[in-house]
Short mmCIF file of C-alpha atoms and ligand atoms in Angstrom, two decimals:
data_model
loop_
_atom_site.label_atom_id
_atom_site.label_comp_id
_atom_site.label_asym_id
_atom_site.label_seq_id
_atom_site.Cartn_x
_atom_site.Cartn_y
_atom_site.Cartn_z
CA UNK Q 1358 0.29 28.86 -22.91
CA UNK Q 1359 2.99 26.49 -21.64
CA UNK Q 1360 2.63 23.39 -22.72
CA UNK Q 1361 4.63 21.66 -20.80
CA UNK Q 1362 3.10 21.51 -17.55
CA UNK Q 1363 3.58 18.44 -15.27
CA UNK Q 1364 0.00 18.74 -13.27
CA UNK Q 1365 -3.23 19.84 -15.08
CA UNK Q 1366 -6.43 20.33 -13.56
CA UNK Q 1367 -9.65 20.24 -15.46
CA UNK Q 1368 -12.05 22.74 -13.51
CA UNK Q 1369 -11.18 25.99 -12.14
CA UNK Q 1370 -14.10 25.80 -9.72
CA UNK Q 1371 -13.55 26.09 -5.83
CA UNK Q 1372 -12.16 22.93 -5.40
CA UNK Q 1373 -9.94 23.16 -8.75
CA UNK Q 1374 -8.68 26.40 -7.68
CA UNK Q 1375 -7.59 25.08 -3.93
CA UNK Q 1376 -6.11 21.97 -5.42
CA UNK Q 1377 -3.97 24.44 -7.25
CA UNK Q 1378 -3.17 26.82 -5.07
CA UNK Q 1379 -1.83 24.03 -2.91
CA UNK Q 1380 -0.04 22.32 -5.39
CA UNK Q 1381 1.80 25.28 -6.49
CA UNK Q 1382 3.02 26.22 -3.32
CA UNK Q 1383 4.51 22.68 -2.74
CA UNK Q 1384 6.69 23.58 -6.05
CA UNK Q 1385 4.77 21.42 -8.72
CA UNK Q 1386 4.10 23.35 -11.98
CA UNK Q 1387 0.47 23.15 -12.62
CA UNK Q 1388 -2.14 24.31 -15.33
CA UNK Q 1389 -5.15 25.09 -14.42
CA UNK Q 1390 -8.11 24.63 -17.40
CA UNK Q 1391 -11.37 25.81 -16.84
CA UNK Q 1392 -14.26 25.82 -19.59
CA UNK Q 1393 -15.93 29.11 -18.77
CA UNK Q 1394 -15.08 32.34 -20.65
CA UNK Q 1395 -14.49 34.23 -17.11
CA UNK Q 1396 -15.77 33.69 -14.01
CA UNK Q 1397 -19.22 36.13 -13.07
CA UNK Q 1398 -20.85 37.16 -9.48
CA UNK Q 1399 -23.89 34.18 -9.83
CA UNK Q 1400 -26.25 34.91 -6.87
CA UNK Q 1401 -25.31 32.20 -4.50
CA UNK Q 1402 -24.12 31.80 -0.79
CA UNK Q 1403 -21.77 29.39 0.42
CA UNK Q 1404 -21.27 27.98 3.84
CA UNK Q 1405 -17.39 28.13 4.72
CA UNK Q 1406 -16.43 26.29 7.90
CA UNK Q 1407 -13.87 26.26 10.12
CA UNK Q 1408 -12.54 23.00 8.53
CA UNK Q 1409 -11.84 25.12 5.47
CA UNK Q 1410 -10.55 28.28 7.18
CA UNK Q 1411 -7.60 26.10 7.96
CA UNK Q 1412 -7.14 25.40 4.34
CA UNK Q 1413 -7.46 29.05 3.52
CA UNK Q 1414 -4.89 30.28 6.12
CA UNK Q 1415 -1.92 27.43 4.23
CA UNK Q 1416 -2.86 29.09 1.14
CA UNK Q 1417 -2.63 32.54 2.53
CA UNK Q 1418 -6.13 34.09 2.51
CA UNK Q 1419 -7.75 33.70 5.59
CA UNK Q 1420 -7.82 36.81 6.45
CA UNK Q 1421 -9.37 38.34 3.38
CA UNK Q 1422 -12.10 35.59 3.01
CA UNK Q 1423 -12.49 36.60 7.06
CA UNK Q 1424 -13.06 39.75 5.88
CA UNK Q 1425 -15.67 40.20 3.74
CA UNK Q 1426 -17.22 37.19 5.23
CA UNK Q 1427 -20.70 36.96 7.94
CA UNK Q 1428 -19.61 35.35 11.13
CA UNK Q 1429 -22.59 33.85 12.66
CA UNK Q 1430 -22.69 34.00 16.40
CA UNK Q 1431 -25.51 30.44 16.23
CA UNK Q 1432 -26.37 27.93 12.99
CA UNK Q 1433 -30.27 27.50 14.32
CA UNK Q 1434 -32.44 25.47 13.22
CA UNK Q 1435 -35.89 26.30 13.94
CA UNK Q 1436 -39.71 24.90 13.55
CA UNK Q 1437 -41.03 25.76 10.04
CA UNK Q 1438 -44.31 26.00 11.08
CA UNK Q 1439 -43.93 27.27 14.70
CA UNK Q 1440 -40.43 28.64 14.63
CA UNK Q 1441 -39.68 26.49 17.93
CA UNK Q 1442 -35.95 26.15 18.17
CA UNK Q 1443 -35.12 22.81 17.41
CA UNK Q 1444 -31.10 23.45 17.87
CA UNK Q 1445 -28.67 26.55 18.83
CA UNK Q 1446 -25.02 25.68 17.84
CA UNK Q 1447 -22.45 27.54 18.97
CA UNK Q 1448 -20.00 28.96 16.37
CA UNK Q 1449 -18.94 32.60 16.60
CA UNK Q 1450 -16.18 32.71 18.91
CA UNK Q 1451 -16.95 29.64 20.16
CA UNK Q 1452 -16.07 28.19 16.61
CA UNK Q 1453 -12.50 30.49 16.75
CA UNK Q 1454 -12.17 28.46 20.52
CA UNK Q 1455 -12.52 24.63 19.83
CA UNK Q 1456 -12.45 24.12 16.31
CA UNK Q 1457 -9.09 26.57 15.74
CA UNK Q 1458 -10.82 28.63 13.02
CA UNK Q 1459 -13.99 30.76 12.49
CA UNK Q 1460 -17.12 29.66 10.88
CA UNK Q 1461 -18.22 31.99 7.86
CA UNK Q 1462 -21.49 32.50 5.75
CA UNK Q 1463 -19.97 34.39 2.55
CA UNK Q 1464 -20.84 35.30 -1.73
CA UNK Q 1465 -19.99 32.22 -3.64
CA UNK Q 1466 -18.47 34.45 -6.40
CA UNK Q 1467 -16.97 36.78 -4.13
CA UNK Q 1468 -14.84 33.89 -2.10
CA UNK Q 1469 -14.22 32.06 -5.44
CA UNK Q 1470 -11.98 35.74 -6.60
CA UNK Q 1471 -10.25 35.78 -3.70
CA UNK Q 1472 -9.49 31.72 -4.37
CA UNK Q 1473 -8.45 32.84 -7.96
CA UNK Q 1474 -6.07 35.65 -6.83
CA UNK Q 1475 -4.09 33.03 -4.72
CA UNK Q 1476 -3.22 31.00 -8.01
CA UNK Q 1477 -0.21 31.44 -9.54
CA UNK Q 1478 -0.15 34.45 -12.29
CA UNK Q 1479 -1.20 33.26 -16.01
CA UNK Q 1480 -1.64 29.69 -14.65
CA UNK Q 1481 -5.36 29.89 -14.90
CA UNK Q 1482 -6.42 29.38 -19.01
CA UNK Q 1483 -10.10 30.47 -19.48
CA UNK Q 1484 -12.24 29.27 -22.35
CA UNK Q 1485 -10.85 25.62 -22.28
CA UNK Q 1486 -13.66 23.45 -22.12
CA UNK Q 1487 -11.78 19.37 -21.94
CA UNK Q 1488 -13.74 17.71 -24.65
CA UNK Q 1489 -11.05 14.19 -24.88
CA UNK Q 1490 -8.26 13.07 -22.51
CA UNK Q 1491 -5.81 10.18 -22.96
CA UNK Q 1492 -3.52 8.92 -20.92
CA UNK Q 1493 -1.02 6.70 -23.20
CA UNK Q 1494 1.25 5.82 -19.94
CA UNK Q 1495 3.81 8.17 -20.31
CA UNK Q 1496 1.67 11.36 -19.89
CA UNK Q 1497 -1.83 12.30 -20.73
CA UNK Q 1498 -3.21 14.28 -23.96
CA UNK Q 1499 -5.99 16.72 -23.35
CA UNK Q 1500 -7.89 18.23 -26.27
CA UNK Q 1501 -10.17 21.20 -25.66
CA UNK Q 1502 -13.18 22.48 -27.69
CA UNK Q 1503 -11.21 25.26 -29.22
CA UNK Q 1504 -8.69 22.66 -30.52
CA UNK Q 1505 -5.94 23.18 -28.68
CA UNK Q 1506 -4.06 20.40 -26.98
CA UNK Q 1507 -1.83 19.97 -23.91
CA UNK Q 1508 0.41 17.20 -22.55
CA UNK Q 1509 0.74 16.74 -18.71
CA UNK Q 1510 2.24 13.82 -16.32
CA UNK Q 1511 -1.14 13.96 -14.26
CA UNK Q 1512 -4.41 14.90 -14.60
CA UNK Q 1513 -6.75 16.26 -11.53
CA UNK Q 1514 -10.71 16.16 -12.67
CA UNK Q 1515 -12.03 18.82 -10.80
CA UNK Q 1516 -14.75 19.13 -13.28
CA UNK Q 1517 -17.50 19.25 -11.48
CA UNK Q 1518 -20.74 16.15 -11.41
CA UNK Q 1519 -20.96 16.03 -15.05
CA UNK Q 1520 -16.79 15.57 -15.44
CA UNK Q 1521 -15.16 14.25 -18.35
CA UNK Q 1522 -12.94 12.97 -16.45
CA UNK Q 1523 -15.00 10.77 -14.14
CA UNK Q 1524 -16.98 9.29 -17.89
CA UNK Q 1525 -13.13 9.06 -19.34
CA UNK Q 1526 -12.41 6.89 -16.26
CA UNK Q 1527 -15.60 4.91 -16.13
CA UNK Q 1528 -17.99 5.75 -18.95
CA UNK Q 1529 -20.70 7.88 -19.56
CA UNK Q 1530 -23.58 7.63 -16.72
CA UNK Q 1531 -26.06 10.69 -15.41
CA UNK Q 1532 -25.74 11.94 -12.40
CA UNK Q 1533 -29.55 10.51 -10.15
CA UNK Q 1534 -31.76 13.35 -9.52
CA UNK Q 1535 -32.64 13.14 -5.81
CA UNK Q 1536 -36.51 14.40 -6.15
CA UNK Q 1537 -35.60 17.70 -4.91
CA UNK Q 1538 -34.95 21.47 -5.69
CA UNK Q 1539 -33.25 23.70 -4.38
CA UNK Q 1540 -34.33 27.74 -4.93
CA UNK Q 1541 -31.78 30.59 -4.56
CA UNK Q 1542 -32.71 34.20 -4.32
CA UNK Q 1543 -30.19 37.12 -3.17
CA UNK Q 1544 -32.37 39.93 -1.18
CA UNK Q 1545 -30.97 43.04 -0.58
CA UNK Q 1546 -31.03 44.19 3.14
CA UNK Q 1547 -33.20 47.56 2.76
CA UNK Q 1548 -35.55 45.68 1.27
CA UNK Q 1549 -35.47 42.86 4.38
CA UNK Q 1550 -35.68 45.97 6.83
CA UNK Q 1551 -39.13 47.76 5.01
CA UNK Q 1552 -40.62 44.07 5.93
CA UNK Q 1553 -40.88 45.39 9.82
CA UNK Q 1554 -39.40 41.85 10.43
CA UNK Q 1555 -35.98 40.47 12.19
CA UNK Q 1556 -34.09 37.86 10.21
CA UNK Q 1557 -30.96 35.97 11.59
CA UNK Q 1558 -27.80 35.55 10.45
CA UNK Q 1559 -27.65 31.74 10.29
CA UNK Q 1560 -30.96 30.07 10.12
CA UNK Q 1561 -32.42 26.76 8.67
CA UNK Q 1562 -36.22 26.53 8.90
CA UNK Q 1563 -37.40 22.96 8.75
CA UNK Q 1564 -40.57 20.91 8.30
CA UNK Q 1565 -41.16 17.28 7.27
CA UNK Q 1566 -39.53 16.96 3.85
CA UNK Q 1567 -38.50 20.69 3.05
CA UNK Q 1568 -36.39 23.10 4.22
CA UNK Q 1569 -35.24 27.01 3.52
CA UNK Q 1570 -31.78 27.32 4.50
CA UNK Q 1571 -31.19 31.26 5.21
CA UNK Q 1572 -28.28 33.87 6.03
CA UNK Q 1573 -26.10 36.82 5.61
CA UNK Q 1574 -23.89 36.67 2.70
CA UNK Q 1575 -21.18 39.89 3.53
CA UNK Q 1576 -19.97 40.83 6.93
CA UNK Q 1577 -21.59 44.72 6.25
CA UNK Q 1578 -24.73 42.68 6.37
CA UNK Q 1579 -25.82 43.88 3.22
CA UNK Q 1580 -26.84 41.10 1.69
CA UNK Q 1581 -29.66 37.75 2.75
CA UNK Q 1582 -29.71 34.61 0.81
CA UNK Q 1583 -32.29 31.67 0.92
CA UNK Q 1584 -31.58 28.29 -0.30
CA UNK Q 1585 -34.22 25.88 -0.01
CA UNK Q 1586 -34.69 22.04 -0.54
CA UNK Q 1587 -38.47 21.49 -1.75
CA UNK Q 1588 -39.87 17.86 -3.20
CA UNK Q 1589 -40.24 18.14 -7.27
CA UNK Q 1590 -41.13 15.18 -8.75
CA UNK Q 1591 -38.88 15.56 -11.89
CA UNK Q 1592 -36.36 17.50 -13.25
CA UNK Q 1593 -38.05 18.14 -16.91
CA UNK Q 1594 -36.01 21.70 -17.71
CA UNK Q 1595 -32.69 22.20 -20.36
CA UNK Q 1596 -30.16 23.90 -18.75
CA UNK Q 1597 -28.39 24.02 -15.20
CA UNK Q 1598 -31.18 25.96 -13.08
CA UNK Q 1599 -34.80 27.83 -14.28
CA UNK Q 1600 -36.08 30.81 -13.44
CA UNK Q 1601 -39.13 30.20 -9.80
CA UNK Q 1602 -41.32 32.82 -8.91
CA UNK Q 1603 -42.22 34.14 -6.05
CA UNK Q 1604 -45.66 32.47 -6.41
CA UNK Q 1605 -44.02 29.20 -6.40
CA UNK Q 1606 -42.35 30.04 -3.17
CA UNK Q 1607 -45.13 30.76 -1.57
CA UNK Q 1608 -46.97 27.49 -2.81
CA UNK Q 1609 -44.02 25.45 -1.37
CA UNK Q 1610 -44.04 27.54 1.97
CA UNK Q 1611 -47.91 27.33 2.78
CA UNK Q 1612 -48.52 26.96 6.54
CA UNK Q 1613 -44.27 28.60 7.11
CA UNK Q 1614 -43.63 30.85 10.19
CA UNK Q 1615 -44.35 34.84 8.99
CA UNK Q 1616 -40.70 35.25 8.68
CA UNK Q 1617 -40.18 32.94 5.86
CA UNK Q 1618 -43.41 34.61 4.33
CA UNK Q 1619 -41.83 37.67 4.94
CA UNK Q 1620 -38.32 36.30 3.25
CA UNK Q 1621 -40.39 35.08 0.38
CA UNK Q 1622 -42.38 38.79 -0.06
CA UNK Q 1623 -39.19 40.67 -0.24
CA UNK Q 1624 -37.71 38.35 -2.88
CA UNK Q 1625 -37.30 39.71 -6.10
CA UNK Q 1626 -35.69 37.01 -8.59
CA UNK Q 1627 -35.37 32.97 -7.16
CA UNK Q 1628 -33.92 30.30 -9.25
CA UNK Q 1629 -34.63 26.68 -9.12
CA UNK Q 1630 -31.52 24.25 -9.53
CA UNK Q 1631 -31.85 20.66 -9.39
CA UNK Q 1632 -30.56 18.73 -6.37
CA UNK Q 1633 -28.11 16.28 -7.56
CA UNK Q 1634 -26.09 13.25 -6.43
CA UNK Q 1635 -24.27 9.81 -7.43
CA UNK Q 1636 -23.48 6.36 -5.63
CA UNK Q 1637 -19.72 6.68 -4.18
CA UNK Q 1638 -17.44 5.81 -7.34
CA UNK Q 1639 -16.04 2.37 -7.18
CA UNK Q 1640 -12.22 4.35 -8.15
CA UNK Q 1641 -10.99 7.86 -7.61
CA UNK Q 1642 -7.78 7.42 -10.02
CA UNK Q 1643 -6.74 5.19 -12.97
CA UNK Q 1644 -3.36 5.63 -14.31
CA UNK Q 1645 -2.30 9.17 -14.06
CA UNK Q 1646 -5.28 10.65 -13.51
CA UNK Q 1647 -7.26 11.53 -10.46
CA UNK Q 1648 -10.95 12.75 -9.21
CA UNK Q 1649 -11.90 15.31 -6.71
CA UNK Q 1650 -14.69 16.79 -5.37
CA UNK Q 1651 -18.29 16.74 -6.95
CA UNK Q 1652 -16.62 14.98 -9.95
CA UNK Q 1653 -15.47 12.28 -7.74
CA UNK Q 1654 -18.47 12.52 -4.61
CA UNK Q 1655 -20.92 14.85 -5.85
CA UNK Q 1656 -24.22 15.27 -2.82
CA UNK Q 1657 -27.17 17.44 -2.17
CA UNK Q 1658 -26.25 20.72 -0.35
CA UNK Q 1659 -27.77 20.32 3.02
CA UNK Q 1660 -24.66 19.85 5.02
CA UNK Q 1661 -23.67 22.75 3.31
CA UNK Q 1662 -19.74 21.23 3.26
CA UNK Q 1663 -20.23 20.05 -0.31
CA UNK Q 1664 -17.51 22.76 -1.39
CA UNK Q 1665 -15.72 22.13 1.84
CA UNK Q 1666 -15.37 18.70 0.84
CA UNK Q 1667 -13.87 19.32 -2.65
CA UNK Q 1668 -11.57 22.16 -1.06
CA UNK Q 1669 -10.23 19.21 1.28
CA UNK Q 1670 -9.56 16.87 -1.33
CA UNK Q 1671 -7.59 19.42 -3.24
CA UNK Q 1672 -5.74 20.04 0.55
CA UNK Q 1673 -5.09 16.34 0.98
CA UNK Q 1674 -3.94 15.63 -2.87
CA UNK Q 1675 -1.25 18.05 -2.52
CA UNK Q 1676 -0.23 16.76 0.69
CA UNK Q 1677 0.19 13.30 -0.52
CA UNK Q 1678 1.77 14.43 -3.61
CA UNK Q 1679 4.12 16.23 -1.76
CA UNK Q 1680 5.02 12.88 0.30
CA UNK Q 1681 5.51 10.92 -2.65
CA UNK Q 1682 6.88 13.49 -5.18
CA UNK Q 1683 4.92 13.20 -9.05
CA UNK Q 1684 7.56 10.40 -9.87
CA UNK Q 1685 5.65 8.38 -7.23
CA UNK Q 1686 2.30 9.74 -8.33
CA UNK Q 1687 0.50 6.13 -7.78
CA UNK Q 1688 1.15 5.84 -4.47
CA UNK Q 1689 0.44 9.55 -3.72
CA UNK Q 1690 -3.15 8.95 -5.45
CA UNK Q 1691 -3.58 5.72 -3.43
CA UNK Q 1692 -2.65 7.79 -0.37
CA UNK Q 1693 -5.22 10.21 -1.40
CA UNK Q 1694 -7.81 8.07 -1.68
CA UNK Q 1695 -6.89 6.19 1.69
CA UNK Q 1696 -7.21 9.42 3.42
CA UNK Q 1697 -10.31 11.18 1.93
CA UNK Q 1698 -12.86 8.42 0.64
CA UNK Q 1699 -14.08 7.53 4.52
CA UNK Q 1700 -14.46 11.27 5.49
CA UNK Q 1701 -16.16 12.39 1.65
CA UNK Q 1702 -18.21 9.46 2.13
CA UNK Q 1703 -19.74 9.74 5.41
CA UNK Q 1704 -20.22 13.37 4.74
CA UNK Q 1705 -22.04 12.76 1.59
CA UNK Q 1706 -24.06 10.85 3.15
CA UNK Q 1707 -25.24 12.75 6.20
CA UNK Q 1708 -25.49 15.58 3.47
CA UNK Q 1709 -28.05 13.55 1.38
CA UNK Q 1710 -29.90 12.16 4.58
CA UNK Q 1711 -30.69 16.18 5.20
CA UNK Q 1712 -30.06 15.71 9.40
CA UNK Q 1713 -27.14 17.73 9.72
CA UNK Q 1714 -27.65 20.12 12.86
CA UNK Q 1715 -31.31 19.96 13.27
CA UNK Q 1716 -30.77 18.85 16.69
CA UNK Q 1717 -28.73 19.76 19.20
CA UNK Q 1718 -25.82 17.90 17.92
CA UNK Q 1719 -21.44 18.00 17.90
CA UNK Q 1720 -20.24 18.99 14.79
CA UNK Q 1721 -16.47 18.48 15.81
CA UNK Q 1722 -16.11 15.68 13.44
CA UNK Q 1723 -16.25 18.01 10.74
CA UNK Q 1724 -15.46 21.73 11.59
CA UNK Q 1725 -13.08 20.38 14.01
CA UNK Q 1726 -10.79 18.79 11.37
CA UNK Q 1727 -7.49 19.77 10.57
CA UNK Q 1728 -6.41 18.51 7.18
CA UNK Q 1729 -2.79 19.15 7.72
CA UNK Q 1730 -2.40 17.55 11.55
CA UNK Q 1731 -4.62 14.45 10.69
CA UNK Q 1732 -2.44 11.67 10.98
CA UNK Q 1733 -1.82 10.17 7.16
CA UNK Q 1734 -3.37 6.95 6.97
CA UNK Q 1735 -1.36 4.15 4.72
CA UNK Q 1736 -2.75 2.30 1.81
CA UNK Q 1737 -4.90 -0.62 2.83
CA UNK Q 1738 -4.78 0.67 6.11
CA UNK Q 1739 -8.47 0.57 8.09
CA UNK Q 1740 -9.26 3.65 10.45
P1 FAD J 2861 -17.67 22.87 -9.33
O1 FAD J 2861 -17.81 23.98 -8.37
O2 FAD J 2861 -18.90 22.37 -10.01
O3 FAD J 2861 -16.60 23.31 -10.43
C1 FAD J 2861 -16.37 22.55 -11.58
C2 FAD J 2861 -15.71 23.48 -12.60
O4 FAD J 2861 -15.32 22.71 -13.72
C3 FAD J 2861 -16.66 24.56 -13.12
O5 FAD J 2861 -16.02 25.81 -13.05
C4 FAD J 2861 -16.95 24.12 -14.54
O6 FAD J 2861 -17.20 25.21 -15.42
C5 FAD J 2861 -15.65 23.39 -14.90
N1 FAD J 2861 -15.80 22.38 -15.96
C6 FAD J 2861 -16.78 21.45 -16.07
N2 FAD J 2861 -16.59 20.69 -17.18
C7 FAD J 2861 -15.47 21.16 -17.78
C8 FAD J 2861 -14.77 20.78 -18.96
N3 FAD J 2861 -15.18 19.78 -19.75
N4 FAD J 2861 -13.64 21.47 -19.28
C9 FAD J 2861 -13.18 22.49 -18.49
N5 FAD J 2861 -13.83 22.89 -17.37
C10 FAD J 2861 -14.95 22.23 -17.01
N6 FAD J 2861 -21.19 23.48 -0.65
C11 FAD J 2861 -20.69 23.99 0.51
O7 FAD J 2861 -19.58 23.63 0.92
N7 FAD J 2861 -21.41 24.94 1.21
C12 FAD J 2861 -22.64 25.38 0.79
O8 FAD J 2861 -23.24 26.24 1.45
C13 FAD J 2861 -23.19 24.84 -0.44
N8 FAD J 2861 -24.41 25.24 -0.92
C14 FAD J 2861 -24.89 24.69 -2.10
C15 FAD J 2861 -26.16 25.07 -2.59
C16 FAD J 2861 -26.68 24.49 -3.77
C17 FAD J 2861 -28.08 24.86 -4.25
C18 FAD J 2861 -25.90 23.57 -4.50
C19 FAD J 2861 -26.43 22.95 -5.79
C20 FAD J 2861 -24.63 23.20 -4.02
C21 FAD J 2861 -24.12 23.75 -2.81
N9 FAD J 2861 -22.88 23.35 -2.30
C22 FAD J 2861 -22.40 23.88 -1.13
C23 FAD J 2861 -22.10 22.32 -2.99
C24 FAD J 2861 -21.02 22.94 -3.80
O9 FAD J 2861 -21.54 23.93 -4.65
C25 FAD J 2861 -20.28 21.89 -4.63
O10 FAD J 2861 -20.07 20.74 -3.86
C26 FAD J 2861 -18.93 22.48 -5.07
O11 FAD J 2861 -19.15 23.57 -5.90
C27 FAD J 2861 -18.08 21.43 -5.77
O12 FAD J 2861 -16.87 22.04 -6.17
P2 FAD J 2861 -16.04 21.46 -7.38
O13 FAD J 2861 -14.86 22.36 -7.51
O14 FAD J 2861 -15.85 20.01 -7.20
O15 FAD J 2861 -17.02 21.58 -8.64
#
C-alpha cells in the first residue's frame, strides 16, 4: 500500500467512490479506505437521476450505468387505497430533453461495480475499517482496525451516518431514528407475471403516513424492487436491518390497492432497515479534514437523491479542490461548503418531509442541475 498518499477517503461507498474518481482525474493522488472485506450484490434499488448522469458522464460511465439501467417513461405517484393518480412526471425522453441527461431506476450493487471500475487500479484498500484519525497540522494519521497506519495531507469522511470522522470532528452523538422503516424485497419478474397483474416501472403508492416506493431495477426488466416507509415506533433490533415477513407486509398494507397486495404475495424475502437522519451539522471541515454525504447530511430515502446528494458533494469537492490546488485546501473546503450546504440542506429536508413528487410538481431544481456549469459561489457569499 502506498503510504504516501496526499488525499484519503474513509468510505468506499457511492459517494466515496465518486469523490475519488473525480479527484483522480483532476491529478490528485488519492487512497481510497473502505472497512468492508469486498463489496457483495445486497438486494437494493437505487434511484439515479439525471443530476447524477451528468456526474457519471465526467467520470466516464454514463453509458454503461445507461445500460444496464430501467429508464422510466413516468415517476407516478398513485392513491394507496384507490390507485387514483395523484401525479404523472415526465422523465423518459422528456428527462434526456430538459434536464440534459436520462433518469434511471438501477441495482444498488450493480451501479456501485461499475463506480468501482472507474477508480484508479489498486487505489481502493479493502478490509480497512478507520478506528482513530489525527490531524497534528501538518497531515493527518489514520489507524485502522488491522493496525495499519497511513499519513495523508487531507482527509474526506465519506463514511457513511455513523462516520468516524463526523464523531472525530464533533464527538460521539447517534444518529435520531425518524419513527419509520423502510422494507426492501427484490422480486423476480416471472414470479410478478404468474400474479395475472401489471406493475409499472416507476411507481410510489401513497396513503396518509406510509408509502411503498416500487420499480424496475435492470433495463431487461428482470428484476422489481419495493421500498417502503411504514410508522414503527422504535428501532429495538442489533444490527443494520432485520429480517420482515411477508405477514408483516401485509399488516402494514391492509386496505392497499390489489397491486400492492399482489407485490406483497409474490415477495419472497423483505428486510426491514431503520429510517435514519441527523440535524444539519453546525461544520463540514475542521483542519484538514472534510465531510460528505450521509456522514456529513445523512436523510430518510423518500426523495430518493440521498446517494445523489453524496455523489454531488464528491463532484463539487473535486471541483473546488481543483480551483484551489491541496496547498490551498482551506479555502477549497470553505468553497465546498459554500456551494453544497444550501442545496444538501433543502434536499434533506424535502427528503425527510416525504412530499417529493406526490403532486404534480417541477423537479428542475434538482434533476435539472448541472454540478459542473453551476456558477461557483464565494465564501460568505449568500445565493
Ligand atoms: P454509504 O453508502 O453509507 O457508504 C459509507 C461507506 O463507508 C460504506 O461502504 C461503509 O462500509 C464505509 N465505512 C463506514 N465506516 C467506516 C470506517 N470506520 N472505516 C472504513 N470504512 C467505513 N439514495 C438515492 O440517491 N436514491 C435512492 O433510491 C435511495 N434509496 C434508499 C433506500 C433506503 C431504504 C435507504 C436507507 C437509503 C436510500 N438512499 C437512496 C440513500 C442512500 O443510500 C445514501 O444516502 C447513500 O448511500 C449515502 O452514500 P455515502 O457514500 O455517503 O454513504
Amino acid at each position: 500500500m502506498p503510504n504516501a498518499s496526499r488525499i484519503a477517503i474513509v468510505g468506499a461507498g457511492l459517494g466515496g467512490v465518486a469523490a475519488g474518481a473525480l479527484l483522480q482525474q483532476a491529478g490528485f493522488v488519492v487512497d481510497i479506505f473502505e472497512q468492508a472485506p469486498a463489496f457483495a450484490r445486497l438486494g437494493a434499488g437505487i434511484h439515479m437521476g439525471p443530476n447524477v448522469l451528468k456526474i457519471f458522464r465526467r467520470i466516464g460511465i454514463e453509458d454503461a450505468v445507461t445500460a444496464i439501467s430501467s429508464k422510466p417513461d413516468f415517476w407516478f405517484s398513485r392513491d394507496g387505497a384507490t390507485g387514483e393518480y395523484l401525479s404523472r412526471i415526465p422523465l423518459g425522453d422528456y428527462a434526456l430533453k430538459t434536464y440534459g441527461a436520462p433518469y434511471l431506476t438501477v441495482h444498488r450493487g450493480d451501479l456501485h461495480a461499475l463506480q468501482v471500475e472507474a477508480l484508479q487500479r489498486g487505489t481502493l484498500h479493502f478490509d480497512k475499517r478507520l478506528t482513530s484519525v489525527e490531524d497534528d497540522g501538518s497531515g493527518v494519521d489514520l489507524t485502522f482496525a488491522d493496525g495499519t497506519r497511513h499519513r495523508a495531507d487531507i482527509v474526506v469522511g465519506a463514511d457513511g451516518i455513523n462516520s468516524r470522522i463526523r464523531e472525530t470532528l464533533l464527538g460521539e452523538e447517534k444518529p435520531n431514528y425518524s419513527g419509520w422503516v423502510g422494507h426492501r424485497a427484490l422480486i423476480d419478474r416471472d414470479r410478478l407475471a404468474r400474479t395475472g397483474f401489471t406493475f409499472e416501472p416507476c411507481v410510489k403508492w401513497w396513503s396518509r403516513d406510509r408509502h411503498m416506493m416500487a420499480y424496475d431495477t435492470m433495463g431487461n426488466g428482470r428484476e422489481y424492487y419495493y421500498v417502503t416507509g411504514v410508522p414503527h415506533p422504535a428501532w429495538d433490533f442489533d444490527g443494520a436491518s432485520v429480517p420482515s415477513s411477508r405477514d408483516e407486509m401485509r399488516e402494514a398494507f391492509a386496505g392497499y390497492h390489489p397491486t400492492v397486495q399482489a407485490l406483497i404475495e409474490a415477495t419472497t424475502e423483505v428486510s426491514k432497515w431503520p429510517l435514519l437522519n441527523r440535524n444539519p451539522l453546525p461544520l463540514w471541515s475542521r483542519g484538514r479534514m472534510v465531510l460528505l454525504g450521509d456522514a456529513c447530511h445523512p436523510m430518510k430515502p423518500h426523495m430518493a437523491q440521498g446517494a445523489a446528494m453524496a455523489i454531488e458533494d464528491g463532484a463539487m469537492l473535486a471541483r473546488c479542490l481543483g480551483e484551489t490546488g491541496l496547498s490551498d485546501f482551506a479555502t477549497g473546503f470553505r468553497l465546498y461548503e459554500a456551494n453544497r450546504r444550501e442545496r444538501a440542506s433543502r434536499v434533506q429536508a424535502v427528503s425527510n418531509a416525504n412530499t417529493w413528487l406526490r403532486t404534480q410538481e417541477d423537479p428542475a431544481w434538482v434533476f435539472g442541475y448541472d454540478i459542473f456549469e453551476a456558477p461557483l459561489r464565494g465564501e460568505g457569499e449568500a445565493a
